GROMACS .gro file of C-alpha atoms in nm:
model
  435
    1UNK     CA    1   0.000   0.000   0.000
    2UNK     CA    2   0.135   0.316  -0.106
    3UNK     CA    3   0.069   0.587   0.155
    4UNK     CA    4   0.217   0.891  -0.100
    5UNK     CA    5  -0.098   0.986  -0.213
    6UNK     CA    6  -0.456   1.148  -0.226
    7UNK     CA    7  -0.426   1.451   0.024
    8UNK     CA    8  -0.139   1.370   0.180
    9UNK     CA    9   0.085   1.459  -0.126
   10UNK     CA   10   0.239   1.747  -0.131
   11UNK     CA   11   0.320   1.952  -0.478
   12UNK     CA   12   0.670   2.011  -0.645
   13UNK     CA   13   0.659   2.345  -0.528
   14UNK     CA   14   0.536   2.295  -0.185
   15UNK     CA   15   0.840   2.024  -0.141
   16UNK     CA   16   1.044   2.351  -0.285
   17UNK     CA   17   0.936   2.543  -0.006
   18UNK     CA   18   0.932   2.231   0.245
   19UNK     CA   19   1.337   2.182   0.173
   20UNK     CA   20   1.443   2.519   0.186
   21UNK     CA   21   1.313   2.544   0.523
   22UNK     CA   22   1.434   2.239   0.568
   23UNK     CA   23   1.831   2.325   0.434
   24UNK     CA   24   1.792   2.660   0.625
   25UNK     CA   25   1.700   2.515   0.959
   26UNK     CA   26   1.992   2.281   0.951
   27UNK     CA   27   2.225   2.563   0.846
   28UNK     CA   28   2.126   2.773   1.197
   29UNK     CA   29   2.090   2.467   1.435
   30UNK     CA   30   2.460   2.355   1.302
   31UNK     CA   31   2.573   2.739   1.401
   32UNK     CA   32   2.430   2.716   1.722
   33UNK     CA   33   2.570   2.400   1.773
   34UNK     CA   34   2.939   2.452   1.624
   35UNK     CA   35   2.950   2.910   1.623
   36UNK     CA   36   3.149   3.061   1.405
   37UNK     CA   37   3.383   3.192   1.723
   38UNK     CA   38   3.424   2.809   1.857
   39UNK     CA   39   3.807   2.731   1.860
   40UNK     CA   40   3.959   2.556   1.556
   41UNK     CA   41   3.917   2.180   1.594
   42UNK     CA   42   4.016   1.848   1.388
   43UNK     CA   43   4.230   1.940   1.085
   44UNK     CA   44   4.115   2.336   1.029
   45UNK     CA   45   4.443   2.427   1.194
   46UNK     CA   46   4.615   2.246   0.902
   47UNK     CA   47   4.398   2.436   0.636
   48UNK     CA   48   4.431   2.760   0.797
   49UNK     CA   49   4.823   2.669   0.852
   50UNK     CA   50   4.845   2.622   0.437
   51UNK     CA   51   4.639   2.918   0.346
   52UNK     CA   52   4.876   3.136   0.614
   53UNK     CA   53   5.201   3.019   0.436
   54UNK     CA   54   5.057   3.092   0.114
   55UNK     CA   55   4.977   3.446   0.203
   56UNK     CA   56   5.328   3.521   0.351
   57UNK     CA   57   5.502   3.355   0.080
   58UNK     CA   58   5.315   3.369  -0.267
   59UNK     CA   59   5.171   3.129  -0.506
   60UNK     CA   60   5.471   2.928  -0.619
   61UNK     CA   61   5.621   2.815  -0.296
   62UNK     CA   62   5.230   2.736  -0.161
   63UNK     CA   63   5.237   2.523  -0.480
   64UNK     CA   64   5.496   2.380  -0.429
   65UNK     CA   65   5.346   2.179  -0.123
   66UNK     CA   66   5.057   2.047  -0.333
   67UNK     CA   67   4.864   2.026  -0.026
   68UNK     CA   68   4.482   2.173  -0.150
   69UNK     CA   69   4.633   2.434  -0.276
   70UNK     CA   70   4.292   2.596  -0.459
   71UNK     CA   71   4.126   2.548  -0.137
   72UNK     CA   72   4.413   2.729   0.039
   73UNK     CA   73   4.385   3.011  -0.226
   74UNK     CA   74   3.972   3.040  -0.196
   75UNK     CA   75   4.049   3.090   0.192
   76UNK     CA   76   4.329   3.349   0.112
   77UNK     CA   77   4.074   3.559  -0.111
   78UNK     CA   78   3.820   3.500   0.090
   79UNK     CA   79   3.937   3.652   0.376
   80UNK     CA   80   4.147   3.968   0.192
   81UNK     CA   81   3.804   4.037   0.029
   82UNK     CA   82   3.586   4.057   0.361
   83UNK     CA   83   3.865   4.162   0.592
   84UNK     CA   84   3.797   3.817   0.808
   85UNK     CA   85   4.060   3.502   0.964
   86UNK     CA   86   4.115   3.207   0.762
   87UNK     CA   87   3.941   3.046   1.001
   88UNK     CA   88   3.605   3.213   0.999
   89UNK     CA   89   3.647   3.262   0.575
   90UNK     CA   90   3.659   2.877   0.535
   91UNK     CA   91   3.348   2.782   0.821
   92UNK     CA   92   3.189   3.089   0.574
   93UNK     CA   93   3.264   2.891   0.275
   94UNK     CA   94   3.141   2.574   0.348
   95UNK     CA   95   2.795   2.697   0.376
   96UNK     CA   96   2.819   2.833   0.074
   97UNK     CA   97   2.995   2.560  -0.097
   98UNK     CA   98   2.708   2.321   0.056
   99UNK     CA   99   2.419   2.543  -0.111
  100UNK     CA  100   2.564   2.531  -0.440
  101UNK     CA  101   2.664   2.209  -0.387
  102UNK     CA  102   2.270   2.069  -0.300
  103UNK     CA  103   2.173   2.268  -0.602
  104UNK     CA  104   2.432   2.101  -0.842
  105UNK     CA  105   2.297   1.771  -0.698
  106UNK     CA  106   1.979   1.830  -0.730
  107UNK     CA  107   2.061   1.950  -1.063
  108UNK     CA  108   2.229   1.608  -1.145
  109UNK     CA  109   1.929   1.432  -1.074
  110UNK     CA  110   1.762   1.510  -1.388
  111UNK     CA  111   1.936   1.234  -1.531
  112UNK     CA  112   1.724   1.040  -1.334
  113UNK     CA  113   1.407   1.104  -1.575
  114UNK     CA  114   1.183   0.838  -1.445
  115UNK     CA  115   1.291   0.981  -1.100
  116UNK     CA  116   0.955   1.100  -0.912
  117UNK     CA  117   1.033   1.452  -0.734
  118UNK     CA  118   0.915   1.333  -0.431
  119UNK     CA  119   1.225   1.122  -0.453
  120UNK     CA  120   1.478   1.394  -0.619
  121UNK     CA  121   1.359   1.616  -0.285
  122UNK     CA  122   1.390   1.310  -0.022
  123UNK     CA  123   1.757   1.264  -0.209
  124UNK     CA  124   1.800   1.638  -0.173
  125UNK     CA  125   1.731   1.603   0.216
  126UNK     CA  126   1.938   1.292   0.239
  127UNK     CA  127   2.199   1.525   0.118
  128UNK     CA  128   2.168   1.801   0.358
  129UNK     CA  129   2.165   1.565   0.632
  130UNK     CA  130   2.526   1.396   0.513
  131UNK     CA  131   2.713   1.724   0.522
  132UNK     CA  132   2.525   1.868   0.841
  133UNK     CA  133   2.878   1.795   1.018
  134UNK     CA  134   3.023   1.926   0.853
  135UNK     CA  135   2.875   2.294   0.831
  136UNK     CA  136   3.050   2.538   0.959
  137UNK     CA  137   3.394   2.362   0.909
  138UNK     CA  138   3.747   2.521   0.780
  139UNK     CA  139   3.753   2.180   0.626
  140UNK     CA  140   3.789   2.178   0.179
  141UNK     CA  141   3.555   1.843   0.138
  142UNK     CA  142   3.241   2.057   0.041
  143UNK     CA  143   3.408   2.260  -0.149
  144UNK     CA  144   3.559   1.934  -0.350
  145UNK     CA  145   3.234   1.773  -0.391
  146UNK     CA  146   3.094   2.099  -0.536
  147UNK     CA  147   3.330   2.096  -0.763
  148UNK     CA  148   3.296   1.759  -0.875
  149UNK     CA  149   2.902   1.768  -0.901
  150UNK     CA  150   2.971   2.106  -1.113
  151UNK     CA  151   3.160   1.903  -1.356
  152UNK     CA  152   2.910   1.611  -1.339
  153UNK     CA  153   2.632   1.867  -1.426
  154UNK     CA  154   2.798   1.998  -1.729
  155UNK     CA  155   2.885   1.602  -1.878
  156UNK     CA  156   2.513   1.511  -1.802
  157UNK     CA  157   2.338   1.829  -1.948
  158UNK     CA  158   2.422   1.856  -2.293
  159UNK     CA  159   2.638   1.747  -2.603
  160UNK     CA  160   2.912   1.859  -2.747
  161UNK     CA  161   3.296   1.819  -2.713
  162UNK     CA  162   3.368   2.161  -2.543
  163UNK     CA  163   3.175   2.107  -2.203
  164UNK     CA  164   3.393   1.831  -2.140
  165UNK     CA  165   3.643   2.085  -2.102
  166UNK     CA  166   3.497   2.287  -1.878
  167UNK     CA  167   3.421   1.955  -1.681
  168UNK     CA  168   3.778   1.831  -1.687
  169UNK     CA  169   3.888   2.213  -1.555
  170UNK     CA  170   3.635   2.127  -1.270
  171UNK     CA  171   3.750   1.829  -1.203
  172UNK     CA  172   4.082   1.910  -1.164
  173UNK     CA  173   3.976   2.181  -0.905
  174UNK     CA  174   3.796   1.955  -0.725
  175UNK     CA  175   4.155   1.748  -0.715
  176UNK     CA  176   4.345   2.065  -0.620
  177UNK     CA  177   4.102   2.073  -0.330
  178UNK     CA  178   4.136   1.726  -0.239
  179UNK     CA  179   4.344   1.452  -0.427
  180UNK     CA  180   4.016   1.181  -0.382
  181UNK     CA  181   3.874   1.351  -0.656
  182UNK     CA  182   4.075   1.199  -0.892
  183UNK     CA  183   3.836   0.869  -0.864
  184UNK     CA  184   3.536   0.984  -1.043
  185UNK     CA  185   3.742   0.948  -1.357
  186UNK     CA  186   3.740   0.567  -1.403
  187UNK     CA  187   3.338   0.621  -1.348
  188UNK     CA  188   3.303   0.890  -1.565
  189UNK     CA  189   3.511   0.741  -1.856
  190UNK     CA  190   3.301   0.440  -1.883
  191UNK     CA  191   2.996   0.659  -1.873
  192UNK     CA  192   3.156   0.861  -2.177
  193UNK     CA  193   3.255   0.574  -2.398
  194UNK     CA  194   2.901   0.379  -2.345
  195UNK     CA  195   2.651   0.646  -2.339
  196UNK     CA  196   2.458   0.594  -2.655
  197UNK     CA  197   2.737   0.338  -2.807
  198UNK     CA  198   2.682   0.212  -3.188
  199UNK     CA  199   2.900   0.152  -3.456
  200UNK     CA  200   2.877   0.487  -3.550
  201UNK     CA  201   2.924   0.681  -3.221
  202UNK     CA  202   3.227   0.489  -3.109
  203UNK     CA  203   3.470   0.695  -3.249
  204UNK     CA  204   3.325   1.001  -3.113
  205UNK     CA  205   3.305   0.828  -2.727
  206UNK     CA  206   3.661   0.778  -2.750
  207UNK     CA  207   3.754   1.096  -2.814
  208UNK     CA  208   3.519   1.233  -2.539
  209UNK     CA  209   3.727   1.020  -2.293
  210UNK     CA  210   4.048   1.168  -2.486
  211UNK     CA  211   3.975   1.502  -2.434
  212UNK     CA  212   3.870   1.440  -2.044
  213UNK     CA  213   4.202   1.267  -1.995
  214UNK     CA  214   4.454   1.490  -2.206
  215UNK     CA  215   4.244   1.852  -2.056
  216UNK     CA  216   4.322   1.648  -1.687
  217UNK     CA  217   4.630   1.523  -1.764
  218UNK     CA  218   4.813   1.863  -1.864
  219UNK     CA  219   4.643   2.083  -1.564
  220UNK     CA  220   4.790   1.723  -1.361
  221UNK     CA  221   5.145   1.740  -1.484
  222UNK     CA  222   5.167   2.178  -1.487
  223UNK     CA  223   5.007   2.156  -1.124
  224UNK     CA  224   5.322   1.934  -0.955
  225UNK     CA  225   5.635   2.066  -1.169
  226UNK     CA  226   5.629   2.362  -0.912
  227UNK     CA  227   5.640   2.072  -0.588
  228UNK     CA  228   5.849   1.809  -0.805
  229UNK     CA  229   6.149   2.083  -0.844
  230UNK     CA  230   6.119   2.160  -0.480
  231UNK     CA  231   6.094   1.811  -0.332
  232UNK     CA  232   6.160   1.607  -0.665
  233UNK     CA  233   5.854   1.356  -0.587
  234UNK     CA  234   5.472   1.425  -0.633
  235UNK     CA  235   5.300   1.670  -0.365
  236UNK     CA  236   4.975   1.498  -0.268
  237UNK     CA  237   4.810   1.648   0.006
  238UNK     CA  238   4.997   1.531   0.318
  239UNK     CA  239   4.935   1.643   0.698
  240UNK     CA  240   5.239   1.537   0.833
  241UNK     CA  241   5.431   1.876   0.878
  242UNK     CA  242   5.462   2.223   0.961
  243UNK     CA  243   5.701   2.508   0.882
  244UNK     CA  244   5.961   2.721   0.999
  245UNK     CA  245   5.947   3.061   0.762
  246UNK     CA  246   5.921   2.905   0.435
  247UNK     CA  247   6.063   2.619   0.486
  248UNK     CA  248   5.892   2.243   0.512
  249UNK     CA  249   5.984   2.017   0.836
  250UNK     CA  250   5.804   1.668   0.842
  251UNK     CA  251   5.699   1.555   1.137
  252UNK     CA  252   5.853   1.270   1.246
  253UNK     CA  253   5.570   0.998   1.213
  254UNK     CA  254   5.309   1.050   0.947
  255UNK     CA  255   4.994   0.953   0.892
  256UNK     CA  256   5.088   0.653   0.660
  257UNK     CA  257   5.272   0.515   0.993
  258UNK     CA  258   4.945   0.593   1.195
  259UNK     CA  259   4.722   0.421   1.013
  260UNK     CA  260   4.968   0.115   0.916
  261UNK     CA  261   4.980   0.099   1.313
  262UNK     CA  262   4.591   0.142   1.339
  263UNK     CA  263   4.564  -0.205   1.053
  264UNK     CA  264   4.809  -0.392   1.164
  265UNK     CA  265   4.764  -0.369   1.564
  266UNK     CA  266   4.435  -0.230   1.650
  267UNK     CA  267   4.283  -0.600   1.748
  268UNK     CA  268   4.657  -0.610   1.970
  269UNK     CA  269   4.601  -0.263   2.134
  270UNK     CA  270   4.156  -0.269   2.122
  271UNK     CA  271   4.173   0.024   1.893
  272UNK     CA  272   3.807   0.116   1.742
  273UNK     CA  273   3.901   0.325   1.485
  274UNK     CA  274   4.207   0.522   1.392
  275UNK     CA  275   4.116   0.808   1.561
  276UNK     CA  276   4.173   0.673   1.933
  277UNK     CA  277   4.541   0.598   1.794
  278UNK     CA  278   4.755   0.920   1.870
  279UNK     CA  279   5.075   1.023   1.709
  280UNK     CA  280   5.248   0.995   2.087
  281UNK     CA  281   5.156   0.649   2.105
  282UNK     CA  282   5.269   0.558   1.751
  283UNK     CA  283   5.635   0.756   1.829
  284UNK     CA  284   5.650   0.488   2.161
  285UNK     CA  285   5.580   0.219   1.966
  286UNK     CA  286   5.853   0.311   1.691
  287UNK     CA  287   6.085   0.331   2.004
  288UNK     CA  288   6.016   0.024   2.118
  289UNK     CA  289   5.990  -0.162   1.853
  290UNK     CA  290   6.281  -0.042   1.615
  291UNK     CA  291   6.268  -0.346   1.378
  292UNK     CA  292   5.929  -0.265   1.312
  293UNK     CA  293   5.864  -0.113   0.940
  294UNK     CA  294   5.531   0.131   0.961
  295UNK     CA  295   5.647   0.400   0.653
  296UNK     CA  296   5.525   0.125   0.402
  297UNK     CA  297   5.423   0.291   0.094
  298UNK     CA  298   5.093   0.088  -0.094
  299UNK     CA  299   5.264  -0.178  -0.290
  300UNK     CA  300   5.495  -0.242  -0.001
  301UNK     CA  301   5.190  -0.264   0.249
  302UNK     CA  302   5.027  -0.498  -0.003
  303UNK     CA  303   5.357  -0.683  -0.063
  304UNK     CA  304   5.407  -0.756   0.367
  305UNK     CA  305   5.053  -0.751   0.475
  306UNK     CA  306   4.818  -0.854   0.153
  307UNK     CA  307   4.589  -1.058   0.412
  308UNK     CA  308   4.558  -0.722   0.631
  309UNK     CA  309   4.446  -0.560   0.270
  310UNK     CA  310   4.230  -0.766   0.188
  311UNK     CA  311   4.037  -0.792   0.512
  312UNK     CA  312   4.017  -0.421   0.561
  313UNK     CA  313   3.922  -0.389   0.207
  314UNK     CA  314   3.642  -0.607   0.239
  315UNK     CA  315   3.510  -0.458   0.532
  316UNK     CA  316   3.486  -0.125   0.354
  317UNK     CA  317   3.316  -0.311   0.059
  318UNK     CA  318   3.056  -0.463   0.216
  319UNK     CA  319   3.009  -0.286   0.529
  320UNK     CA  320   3.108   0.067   0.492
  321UNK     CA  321   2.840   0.124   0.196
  322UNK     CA  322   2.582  -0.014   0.295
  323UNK     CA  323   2.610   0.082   0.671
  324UNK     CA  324   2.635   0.487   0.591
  325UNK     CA  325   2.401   0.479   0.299
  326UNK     CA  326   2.167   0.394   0.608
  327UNK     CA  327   2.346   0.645   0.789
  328UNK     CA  328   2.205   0.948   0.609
  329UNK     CA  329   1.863   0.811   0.709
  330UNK     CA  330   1.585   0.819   1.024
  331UNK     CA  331   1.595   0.490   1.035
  332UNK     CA  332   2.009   0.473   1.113
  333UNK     CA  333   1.866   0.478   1.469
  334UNK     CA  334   1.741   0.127   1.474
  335UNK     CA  335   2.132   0.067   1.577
  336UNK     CA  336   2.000   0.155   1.933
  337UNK     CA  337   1.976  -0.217   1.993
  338UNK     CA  338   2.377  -0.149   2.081
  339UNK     CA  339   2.274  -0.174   2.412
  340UNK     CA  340   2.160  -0.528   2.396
  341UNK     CA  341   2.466  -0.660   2.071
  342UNK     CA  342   2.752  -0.535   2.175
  343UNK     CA  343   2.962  -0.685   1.862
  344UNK     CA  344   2.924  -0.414   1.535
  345UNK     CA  345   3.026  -0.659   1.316
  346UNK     CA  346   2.652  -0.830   1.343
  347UNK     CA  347   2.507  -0.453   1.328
  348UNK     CA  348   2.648  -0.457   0.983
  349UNK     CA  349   2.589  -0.750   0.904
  350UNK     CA  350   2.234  -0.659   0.938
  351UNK     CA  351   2.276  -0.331   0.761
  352UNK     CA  352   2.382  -0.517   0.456
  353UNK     CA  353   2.150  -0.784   0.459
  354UNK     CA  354   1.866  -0.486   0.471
  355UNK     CA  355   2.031  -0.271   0.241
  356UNK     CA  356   2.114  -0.569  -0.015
  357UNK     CA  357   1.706  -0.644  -0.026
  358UNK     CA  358   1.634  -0.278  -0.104
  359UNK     CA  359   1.881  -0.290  -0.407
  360UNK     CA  360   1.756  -0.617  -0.501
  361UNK     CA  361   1.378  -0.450  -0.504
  362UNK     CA  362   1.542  -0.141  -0.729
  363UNK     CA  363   1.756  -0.392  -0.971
  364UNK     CA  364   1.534  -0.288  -1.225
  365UNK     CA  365   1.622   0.128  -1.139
  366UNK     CA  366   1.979   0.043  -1.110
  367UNK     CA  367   2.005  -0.115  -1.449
  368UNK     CA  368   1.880   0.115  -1.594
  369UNK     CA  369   2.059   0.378  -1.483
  370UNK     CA  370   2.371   0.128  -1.416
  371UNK     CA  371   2.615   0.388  -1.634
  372UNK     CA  372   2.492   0.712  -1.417
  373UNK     CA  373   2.524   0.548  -1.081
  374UNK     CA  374   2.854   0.356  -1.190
  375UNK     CA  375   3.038   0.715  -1.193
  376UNK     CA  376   2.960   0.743  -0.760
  377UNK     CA  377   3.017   0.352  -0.741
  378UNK     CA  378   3.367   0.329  -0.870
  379UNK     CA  379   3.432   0.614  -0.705
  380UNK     CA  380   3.369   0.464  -0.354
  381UNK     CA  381   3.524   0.098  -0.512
  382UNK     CA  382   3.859   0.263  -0.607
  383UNK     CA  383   3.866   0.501  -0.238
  384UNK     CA  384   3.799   0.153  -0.095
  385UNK     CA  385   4.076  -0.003  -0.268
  386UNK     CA  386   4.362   0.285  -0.232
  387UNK     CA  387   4.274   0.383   0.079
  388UNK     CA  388   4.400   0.078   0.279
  389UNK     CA  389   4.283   0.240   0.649
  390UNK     CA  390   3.927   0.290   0.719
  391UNK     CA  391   3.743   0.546   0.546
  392UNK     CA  392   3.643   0.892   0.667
  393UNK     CA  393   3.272   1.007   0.658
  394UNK     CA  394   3.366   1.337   0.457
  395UNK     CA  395   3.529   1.154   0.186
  396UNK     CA  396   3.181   1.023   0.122
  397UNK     CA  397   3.010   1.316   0.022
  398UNK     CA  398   2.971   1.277  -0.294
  399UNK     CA  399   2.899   0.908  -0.353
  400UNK     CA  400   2.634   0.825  -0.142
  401UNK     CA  401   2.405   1.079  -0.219
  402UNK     CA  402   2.386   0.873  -0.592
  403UNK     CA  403   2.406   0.525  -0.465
  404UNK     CA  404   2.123   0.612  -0.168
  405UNK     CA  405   1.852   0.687  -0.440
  406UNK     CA  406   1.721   0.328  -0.479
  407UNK     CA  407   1.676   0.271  -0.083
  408UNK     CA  408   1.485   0.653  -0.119
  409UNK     CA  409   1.253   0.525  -0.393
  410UNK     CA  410   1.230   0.190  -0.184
  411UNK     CA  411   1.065   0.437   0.128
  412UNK     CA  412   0.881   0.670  -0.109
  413UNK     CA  413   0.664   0.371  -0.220
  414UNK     CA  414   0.604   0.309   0.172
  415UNK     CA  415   0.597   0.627   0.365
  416UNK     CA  416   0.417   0.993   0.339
  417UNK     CA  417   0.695   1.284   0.180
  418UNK     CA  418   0.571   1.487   0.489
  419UNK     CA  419   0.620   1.224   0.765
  420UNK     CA  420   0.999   1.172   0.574
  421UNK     CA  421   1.049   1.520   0.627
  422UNK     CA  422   0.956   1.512   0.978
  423UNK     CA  423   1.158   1.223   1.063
  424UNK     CA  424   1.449   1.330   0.830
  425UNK     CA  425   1.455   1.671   1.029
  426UNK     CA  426   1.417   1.511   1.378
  427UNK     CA  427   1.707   1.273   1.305
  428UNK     CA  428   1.932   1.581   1.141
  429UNK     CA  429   1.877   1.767   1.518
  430UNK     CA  430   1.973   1.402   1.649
  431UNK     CA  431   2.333   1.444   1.513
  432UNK     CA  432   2.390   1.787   1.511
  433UNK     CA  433   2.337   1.735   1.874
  434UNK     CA  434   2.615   1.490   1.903
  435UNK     CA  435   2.840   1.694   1.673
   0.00000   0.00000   0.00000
């Protein structure tokens, strides 16, 4: 029984209306929770640390460290042009960057053009309630995933070989913000050469996957020759340092060597996640343990500890997905019963059983739209793949928003837009709440 209809269902415009208030109540309850004058917290020193050396010593040698350099420059105008910290110009920017953002992605979703609007709104809520944490933030993921859904926009909008310039310029930004961006290419050059594919078009495919590659590839190669003269390796954004005047001092563990530790001894040490390690713990380890290798680079990891990789690459797989695609949902609370099954692995377990029967329901939606939704599903296969540690929530911004439509058609079939809302918004306070 479908309980979406008759008086109960409200119009395209009064869902307008509905998510607006919706997006704008989110926007001040996240401020009251997390004000713009709250000390810097979690990695915004690091951002605000880039975009300081940049303005003391210019564009090359800020370059040079190929650490999000575009978002360290946006932070740098930002503030000149409204006489305001690096600090409060990037928690001002991710607001913006999140409104643009939700209207790229909703945008996007016209793709989608058996897609109800009930369901292009509920996906538009979904949205808002994935980057709630991260309003307010000095951090450069929304800007990244604006960025990317910009580009996205412009490949599914139109023909014509020039836009997928303009997309592979946007792209590239979205890299120069943060390096995960590079992973909607293998995605987005399937969806290039198979969209519409015939004898007759497959020339033309190729050289709209050409064009992508050669516009990305040249912006790639002119971005690091300032950071490859300096260092002579490629700058990828790196947290592991700090300077003294202009010049670069590495800490002396990095975050590869924290999160080698976290994989390789968290069952030996009952670590949860990487966060609880901390880089004094990882420096007494290295100390006590001299013989002990953690500055593995991937191949090497892969080469000493494949059974680690593979294990923690599974677990991503089929537990990280399907586990935060439930996360951007009311219904994420049903994990109360934590305080009864104590063991997460059987919470996902669950997840993915419940989340695998919704897809299974859509199967028909997903193949259809298999070369759309392949573009956020590589994405989050390849991040799963090179990222041998566990993943972070605001790396996800931009995948799950795609991959969650089928489980949102799944509950507009069952459940009133108006009661989503309600729920949707009462779940959003929920987590803004506990930060």
């Amino acid at each position: 029984m479908k309980l979406n209809s008759g008086a109960f269902k409200l119009s395209e415009k009064q869902l307008l209306y509905a998510s607006g208030v919706f997006i704008a109540l989110t926007i001040i309850l996240r401020y009251l929770h997390f004000p713009m004058g709250s000390a810097a917290g979690g990695d915004e020193p690091f951002y605000t640390q880039e975009a300081g050396y940049l303005a003391q010593f210019g564009v090359y040698k800020a370059l040079s460290q190929g650490t999000s350099f575009t978002y360290s420059l946006l932070l740098y105008l930002f503030a000149k042009l409204f006489s305001v910290s690096f600090l409060v110009s990037g928690r001002i920017l991710s607001v913006i960057f999140f409104l643009v953002g939700g209207r790229l992605f909703y945008k996007c979703l016209a793709t989608f053009t058996d897609l109800d609007f009930t369901v292009k709104f509920m996906a538009l809520i979904f949205y808002t309630t994935m980057s709630a944490s991260w309003l307010w933030r000095c951090l450069p993921d929304s800007a990244c995933t604006t960025f990317i859904l910009a580009a996205l926009s412009i490949v599914f909008a139109g023909k014509g070989y020039l836009r997928l310039v303009y997309a592979a310029l946007l792209l590239f930004i979205a890299f120069s913000c943060k390096p995960i961006a590079m992973f909607v290419l293998p995605g987005l050059f399937i969806y290039l050469f198979f969209t519409g594919l015939n004898k007759t078009s497959a020339i033309g495919n190729f050289l709209k996957v050409a064009i992508l590659t050669a516009v990305f590839g040249i912006c790639f190669v002119a971005y690091h020759i300032p950071g490859y003269q300096t260092y002579h390796r490629l700058m990828l954004e790196e947290k592991s340092h700090e300077y003294v005047g202009e010049k670069r001092i590495e800490s002396n563990t990095s975050w590869t060597e924290v999160n080698n530790y976290f994989l390789l001894y968290k069952d030996v040490y009952n670590k949860q996640n990487k966060w609880a390690v901390t880089f004094d713990e990882v420096n007494k380890f290295k100390s006590e343990h001299p013989d002990v290798v953690l500055q593995l680079s991937y191949t090497q990891f892969l080469k000493y500890h494949f059974d680690v990789f593979i294990k923690s690459t599974a677990e991503k797989f089929f537990f990280y997905l399907p586990y935060h695609i439930q996360g951007g949902l009311f219904f994420a609370k049903w994990t109360i019963i934590n305080k009864w099954v104590k063991n997460q692995i059987v919470i996902y377990a669950i997840t993915l059983v419940l989340i695998s029967a919704i897809m299974f329901w859509s199967r028909k939606f997903i193949a259809e739209h298999a070369l759309v939704l392949l573009i956020p599903f590589l994405f989050f296969a390849t991040l799963s793949f090179y990222c041998i540690p566990q993943l972070e929530d605001n790396w996800s911004f931009f995948c799950l928003p795609f991959l969650a439509l089928p489980v949102l058609r799944f509950l507009d079939r069952y459940i009133n837009i108006s009661l989503f809302f309600l729920l949707q918004f009462l779940y959003t306070l929920v987590l803004i709440k506990n930060g």
